[in-house]
Steps between C-alpha positions, in 0.01 A plus 500: 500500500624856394536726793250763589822771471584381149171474330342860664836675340581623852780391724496476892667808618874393643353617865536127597658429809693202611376202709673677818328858431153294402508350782529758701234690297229200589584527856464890477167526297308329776183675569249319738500127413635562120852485350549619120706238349525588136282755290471602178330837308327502199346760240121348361445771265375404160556831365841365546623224236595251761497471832805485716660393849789584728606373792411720837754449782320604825650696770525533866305792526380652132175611377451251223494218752287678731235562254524063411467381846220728535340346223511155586392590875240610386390290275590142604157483754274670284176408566411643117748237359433192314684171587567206343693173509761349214590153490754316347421445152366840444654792266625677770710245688656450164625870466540573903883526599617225720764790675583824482753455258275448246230748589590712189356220263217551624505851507595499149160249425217740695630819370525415158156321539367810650648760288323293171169498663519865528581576163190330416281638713442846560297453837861366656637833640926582440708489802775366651552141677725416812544156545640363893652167601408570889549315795160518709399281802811292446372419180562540100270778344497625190317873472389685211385827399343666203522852551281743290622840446368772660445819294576801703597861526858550646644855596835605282723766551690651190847600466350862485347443818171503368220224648298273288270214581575191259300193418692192586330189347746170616466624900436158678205485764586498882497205686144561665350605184340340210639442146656151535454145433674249697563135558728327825583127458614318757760261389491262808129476533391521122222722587483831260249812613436751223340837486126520422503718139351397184549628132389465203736263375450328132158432675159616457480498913796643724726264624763471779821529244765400788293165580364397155802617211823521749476252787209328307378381866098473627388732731317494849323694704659786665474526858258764464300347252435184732420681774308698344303239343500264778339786707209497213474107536448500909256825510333350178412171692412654862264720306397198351443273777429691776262751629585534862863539647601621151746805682642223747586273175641754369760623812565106489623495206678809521672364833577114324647688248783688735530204723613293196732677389635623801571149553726366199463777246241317278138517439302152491182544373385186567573531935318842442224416315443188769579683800227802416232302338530224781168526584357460144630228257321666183691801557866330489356305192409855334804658614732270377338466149457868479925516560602230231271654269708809594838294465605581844737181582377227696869487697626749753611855336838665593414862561745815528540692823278788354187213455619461868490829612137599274305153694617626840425854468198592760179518293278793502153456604263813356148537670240679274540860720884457390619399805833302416672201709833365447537141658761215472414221291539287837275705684207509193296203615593472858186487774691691736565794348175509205196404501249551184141513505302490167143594485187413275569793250845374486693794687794385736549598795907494643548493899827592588585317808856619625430849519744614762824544287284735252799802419545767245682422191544499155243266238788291238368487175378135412439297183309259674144688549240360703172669471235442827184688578426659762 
């Protein structure tokens, strides 16, 4: 195979250091739980005739590597993120690098991939790639982004001393703003999570580009997508199958949910769906059905820390005057603090029993809305 340097008529830069002064690099570039072990630039510009690579040796303390750890910090838990599984026999375990030593192969492969797809499709914005062989967790990742550029007005100063206000069109986004595409695989685990964007690529209906033409993977759910829908399955069948107790289903589910994962870091729908509907066999039946139909996996489901974090946030309780209540998931269906009361019309009625520790403070904004008459 050609190398990526040869065939994109542009040669790594001579900024490479020895094995002593990379070494010492690694060791130096360590920014929470991630060490940059080899990276690589790249122009994706299709106004350009090709595209083209260099070699980016990271430093102790330098702006460049600042702005890639943030990325992939931010990035590797999103709960917006697609992931997905290779196994041996497919496409990408053929092109994957076994080592770092051969991580520009593959550079060579996506980037030329990429930059072709662009040319051919106008919905593919130009930017600029970075490409990171990172050690994260103790393990083997490989990170990538597709950065858009950002059209924007710069201030100049003259040689007269005269200002003037510029458009710059290749300025790259921040690394808490939109305008990229991304995908981190990790080596050791063969599990792959990719950014949620479609285009319109060669396709009447947009596509995922990264997934389908480059890593040529399948898709799951993202994080926030099953939550999201599992929340529609639970409500859907406690709507369905009952008519009394339907606010104390609901803070029992909410509370299953953050004891779960609070547990081992996974959600079981199964356990949840059994320990909730435990007093109606129908409703497991209908909940379960309702979640394949949904594809939400039968087995246990890893979850990030911000999954974590979102299911043990307290929940906000709204009464129909406005009054708001922020409680625990733990504390949502316990006797000895609540007590609800629902009448014929259907209103509920909320007793709050440990009154005595009732102080001043500020209401946290919640996600998790739980509306309750008064």
């Amino acid at each position: 195979m050609e190398r990526g340097t040869q065939r994109c008529r542009i040669r790594p830069k001579s900024a490479v250091c020895g094995g002593v002064q990379r070494y010492l690099c690694c060791i130096l570039m360590k920014s929470s739980d991630i060490v940059i072990k080899k990276c690589f630039l790249c122009t994706l510009d299709p106004r350009q005739e090709l595209a083209g690579y260099n070699e980016f040796i990271p430093g102790s303390d330098d702006e460049i590597s600042r702005y890639i750890t943030k990325l992939i910090l931010r990035n590797r838990g999103s709960m917006q993120a697609k992931p997905a599984v290779y196994k041996e026999d497919s496409y990408l375990m053929q092109i994957l690098p076994e080592q770092e030593e051969s991580f520009e192969a593959f550079v060579n492969i996506i980037s030329e991939e990429m930059f072709s797809l662009m040319q051919e499709n106008s919905s593919l914005l130009p930017g600029c790639g970075v490409f990171a062989w990172v050690l994260m967790d103790e393990q083997n990742v490989i990170a990538f982004f597709k950065l858009d550029y950002q059209s924007r007005l710069m201030n100049a100063v003259g040689a007269d001393g005269r200002i003037a206000w510029k458009l710059n069109q290749t300025l790259l986004p921040g690394s808490s703003q939109k305008g990229y595409e991304f995908f981190i695989i990790n080596l050791d685990m063969q599990r792959i999570l990719v950014s949620d964007k479609n285009h319109y690529v060669n396709h009447d209906e947009p596509v995922n580009f990264m997934a389908e033409y480059i890593l040529k993977v399948s898709l799951n759910h993202s994080e926030k997508e099953m939550l999201d829908t599992i929340d529609d399955v639970v409500l859907d069948t406690i709507s369905q199958c009952y008519r009394e107790d339907v606010q104390q289903k609901v803070f029992a589910y909410k509370n299953a949910m953050a004891e779960k994962v609070e547990e081992d870091g996974r959600i079981h729908m199964g356990e949840v769906a059994e320990e909730i509907f435990a007093d109606n066999e129908a409703a497991v039946d209908i909940c379960k059905e309702k979640l394949a139909q949904n594809r939400i996996p039968r087995i246990p489901v890893m979850v990030g820390p911000k999954t974590e974090q979102k299911l043990k946030k307290k929940h906000k309780i709204i009464t129909s005057s406005g009054i708001e209540i922020l409680v625990p998931p733990d504390l949502l269906n316990d006797d000895n603090f609540f007590e609800y009361f629902r009448d014929s019309l259907g209103n509920t009625t909320i007793m709050i029993k440990d009154n005595n520790g009732i102080s001043e403070g500020s209401l946290e904004a919640s996600e998790d809305d739980i509306t309750a008459n008064d």
